[in-house]
PDB file of C-alpha atoms in Angstrom:
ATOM      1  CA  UNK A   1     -26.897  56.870  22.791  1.00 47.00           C
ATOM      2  CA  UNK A   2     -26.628  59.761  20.845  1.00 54.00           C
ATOM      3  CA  UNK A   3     -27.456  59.455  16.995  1.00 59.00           C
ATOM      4  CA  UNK A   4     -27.479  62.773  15.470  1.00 63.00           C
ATOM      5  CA  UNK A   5     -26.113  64.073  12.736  1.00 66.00           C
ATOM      6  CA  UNK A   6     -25.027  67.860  11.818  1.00 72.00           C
ATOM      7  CA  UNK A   7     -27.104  68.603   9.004  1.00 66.00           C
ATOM      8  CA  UNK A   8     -24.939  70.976   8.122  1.00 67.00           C
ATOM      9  CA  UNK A   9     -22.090  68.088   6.893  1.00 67.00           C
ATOM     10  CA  UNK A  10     -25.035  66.897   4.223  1.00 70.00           C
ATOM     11  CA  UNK A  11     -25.097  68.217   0.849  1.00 69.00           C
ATOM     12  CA  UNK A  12     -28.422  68.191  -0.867  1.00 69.00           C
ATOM     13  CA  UNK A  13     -28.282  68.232  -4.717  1.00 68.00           C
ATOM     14  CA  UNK A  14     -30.688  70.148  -7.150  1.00 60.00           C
ATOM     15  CA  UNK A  15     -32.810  67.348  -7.349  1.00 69.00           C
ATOM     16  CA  UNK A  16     -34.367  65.986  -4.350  1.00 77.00           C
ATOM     17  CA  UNK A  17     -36.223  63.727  -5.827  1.00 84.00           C
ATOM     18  CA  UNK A  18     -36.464  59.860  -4.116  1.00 87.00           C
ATOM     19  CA  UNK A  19     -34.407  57.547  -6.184  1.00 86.00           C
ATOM     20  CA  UNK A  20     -36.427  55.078  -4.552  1.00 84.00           C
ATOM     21  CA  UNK A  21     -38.393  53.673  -1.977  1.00 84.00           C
ATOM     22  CA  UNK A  22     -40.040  51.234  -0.200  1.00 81.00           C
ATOM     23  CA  UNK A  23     -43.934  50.634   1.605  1.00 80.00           C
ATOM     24  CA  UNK A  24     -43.560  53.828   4.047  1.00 85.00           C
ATOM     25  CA  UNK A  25     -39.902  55.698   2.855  1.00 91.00           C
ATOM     26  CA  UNK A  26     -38.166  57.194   0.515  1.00 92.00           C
ATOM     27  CA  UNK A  27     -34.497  57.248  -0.562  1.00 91.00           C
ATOM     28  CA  UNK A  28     -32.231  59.672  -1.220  1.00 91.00           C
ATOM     29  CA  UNK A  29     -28.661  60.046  -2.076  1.00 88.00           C
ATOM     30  CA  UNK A  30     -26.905  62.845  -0.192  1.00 86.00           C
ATOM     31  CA  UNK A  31     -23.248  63.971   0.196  1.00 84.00           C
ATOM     32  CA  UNK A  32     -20.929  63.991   3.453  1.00 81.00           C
ATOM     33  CA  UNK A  33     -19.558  67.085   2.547  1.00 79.00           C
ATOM     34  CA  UNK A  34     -15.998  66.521   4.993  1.00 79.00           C
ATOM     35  CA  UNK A  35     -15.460  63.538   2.447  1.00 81.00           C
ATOM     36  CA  UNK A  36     -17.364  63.623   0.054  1.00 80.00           C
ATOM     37  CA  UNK A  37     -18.833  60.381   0.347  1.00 85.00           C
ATOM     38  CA  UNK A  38     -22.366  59.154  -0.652  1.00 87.00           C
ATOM     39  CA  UNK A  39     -24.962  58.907   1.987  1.00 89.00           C
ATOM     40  CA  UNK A  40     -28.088  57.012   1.732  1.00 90.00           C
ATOM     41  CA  UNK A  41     -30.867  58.714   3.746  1.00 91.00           C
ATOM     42  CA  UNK A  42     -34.005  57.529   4.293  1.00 93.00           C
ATOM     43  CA  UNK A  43     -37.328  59.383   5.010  1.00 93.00           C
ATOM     44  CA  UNK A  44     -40.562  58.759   6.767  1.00 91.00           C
ATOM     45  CA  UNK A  45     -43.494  58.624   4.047  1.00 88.00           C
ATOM     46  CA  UNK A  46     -46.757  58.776   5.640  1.00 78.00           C
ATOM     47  CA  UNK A  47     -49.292  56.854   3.887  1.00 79.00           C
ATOM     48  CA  UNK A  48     -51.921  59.067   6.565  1.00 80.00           C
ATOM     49  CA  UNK A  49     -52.895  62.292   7.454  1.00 85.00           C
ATOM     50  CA  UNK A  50     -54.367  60.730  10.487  1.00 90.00           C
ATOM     51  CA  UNK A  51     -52.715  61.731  14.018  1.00 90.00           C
ATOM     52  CA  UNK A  52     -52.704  58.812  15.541  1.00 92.00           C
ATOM     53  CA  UNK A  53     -51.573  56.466  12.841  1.00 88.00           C
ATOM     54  CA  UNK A  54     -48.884  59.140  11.583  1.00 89.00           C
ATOM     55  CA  UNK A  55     -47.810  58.882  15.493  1.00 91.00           C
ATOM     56  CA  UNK A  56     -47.683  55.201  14.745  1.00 91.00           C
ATOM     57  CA  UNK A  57     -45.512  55.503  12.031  1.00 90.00           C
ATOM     58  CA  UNK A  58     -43.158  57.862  13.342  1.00 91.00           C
ATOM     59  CA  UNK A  59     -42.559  55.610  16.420  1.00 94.00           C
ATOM     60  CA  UNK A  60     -41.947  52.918  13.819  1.00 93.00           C
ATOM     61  CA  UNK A  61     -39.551  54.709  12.436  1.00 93.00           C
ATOM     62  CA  UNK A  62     -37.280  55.660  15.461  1.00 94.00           C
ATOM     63  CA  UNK A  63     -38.162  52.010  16.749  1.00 96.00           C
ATOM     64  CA  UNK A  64     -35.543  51.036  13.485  1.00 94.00           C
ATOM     65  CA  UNK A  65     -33.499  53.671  13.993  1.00 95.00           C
ATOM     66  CA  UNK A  66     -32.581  52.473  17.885  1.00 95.00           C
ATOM     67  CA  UNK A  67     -32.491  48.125  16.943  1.00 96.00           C
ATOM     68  CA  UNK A  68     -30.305  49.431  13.641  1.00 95.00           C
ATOM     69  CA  UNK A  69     -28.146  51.469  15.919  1.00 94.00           C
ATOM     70  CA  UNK A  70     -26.911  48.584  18.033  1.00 95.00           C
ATOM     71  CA  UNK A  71     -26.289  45.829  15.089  1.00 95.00           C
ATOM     72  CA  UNK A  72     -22.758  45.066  14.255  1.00 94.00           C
ATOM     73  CA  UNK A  73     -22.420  42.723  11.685  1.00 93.00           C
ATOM     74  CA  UNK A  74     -20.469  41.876   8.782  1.00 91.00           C
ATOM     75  CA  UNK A  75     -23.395  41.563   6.396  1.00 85.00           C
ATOM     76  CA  UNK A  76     -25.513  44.331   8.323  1.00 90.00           C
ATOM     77  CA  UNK A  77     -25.114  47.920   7.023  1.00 91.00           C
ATOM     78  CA  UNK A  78     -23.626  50.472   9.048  1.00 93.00           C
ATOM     79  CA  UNK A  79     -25.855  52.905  10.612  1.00 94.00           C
ATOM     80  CA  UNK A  80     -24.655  56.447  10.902  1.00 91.00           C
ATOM     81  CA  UNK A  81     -27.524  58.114  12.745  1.00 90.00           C
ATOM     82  CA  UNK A  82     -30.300  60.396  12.410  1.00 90.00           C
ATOM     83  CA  UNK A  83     -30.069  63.906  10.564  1.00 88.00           C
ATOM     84  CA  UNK A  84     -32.910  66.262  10.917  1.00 86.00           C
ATOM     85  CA  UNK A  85     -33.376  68.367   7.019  1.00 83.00           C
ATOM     86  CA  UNK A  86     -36.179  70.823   6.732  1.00 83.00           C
ATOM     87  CA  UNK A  87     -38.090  69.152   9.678  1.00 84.00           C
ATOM     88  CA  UNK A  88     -37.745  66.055   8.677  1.00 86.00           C
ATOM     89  CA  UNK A  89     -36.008  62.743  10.031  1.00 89.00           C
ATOM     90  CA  UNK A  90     -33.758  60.722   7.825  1.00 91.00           C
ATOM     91  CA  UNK A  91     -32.134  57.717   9.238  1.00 93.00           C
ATOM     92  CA  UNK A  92     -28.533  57.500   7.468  1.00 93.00           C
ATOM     93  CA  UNK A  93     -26.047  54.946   6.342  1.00 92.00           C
ATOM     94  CA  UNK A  94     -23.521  54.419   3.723  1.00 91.00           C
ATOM     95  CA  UNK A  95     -24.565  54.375   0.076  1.00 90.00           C
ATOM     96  CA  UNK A  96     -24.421  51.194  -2.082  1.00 86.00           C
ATOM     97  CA  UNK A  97     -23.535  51.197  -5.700  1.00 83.00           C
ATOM     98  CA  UNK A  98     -25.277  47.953  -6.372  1.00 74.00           C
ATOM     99  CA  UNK A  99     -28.440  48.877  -5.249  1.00 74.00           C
ATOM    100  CA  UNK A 100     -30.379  46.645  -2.511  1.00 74.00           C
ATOM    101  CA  UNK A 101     -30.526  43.349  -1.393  1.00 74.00           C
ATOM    102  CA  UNK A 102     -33.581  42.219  -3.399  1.00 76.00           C
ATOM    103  CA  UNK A 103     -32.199  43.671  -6.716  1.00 75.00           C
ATOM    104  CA  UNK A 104     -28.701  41.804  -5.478  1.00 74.00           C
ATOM    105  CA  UNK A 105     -30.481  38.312  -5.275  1.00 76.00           C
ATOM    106  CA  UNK A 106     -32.583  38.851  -8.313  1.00 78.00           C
ATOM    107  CA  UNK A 107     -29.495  39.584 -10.292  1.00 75.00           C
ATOM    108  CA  UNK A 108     -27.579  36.508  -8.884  1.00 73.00           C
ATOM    109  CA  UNK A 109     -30.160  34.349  -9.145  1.00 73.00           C
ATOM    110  CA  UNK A 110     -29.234  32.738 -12.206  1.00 71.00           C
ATOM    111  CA  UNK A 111     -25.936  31.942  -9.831  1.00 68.00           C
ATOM    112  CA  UNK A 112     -27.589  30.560  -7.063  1.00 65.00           C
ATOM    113  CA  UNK A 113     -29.874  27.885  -7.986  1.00 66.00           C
ATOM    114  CA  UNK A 114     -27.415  25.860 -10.091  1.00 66.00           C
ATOM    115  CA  UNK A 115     -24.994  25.728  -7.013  1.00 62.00           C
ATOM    116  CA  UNK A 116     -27.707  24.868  -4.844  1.00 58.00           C
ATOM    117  CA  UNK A 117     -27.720  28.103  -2.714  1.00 56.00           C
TER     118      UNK A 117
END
């Protein structure tokens, strides 16, 4: 299965600063220039130097890139594929305006444990 992107359909603003990130990536917000839509991309930060654990990591990495590739569902994000930017690997999906699934449930929590959910 092929999972590349053109990186030449990606706009990168100014600033490419992370607006966020987790344990070992950051996240971006890019631009599908055809459309103009907003792209989430996220990208491998090592916590290492180290050869073999960075190899680790990277494998990682792809390793979520293939099992997100082949989910379907409803309440799973759509994977788009993998872009290569300045030799780096961003895995890419659609951007959401609410932000992520923790921030989602911390919002709604206030919802959810008087209706027993």
């Amino acid at each position: 299965m092929d999972m590349t992107l053109s990186p030449h359909l990606i706009y990168i603003p100014q600033s490419n600063r992370p607006i966020g990130g987790g344990g070992y990536c950051d996240l971006f917000i890019r631009f599908y220039t055809p459309t103009g839509s907003k792209l989430a991309m996220k990208r491998l930060r090592p916590r290492s130097q180290d050869p073999e654990a960075l190899g680790i990591a990277k494998r990682r990495f792809m390793r979520e890139a293939r099992i997100w590739s082949y989910l379907k569902h409803i309440n799973v994000l759509p994977f788009h594929g993998l872009v290569e930017l300045s030799g780096e690997t961003y895995l890419v999906s659609p951007w959401m305006e609410h932000g992520d699934l923790s921030k989602f449930l911390i919002g709604y929590l206030s919802y959810l444990e008087p209706s027993g959910v």
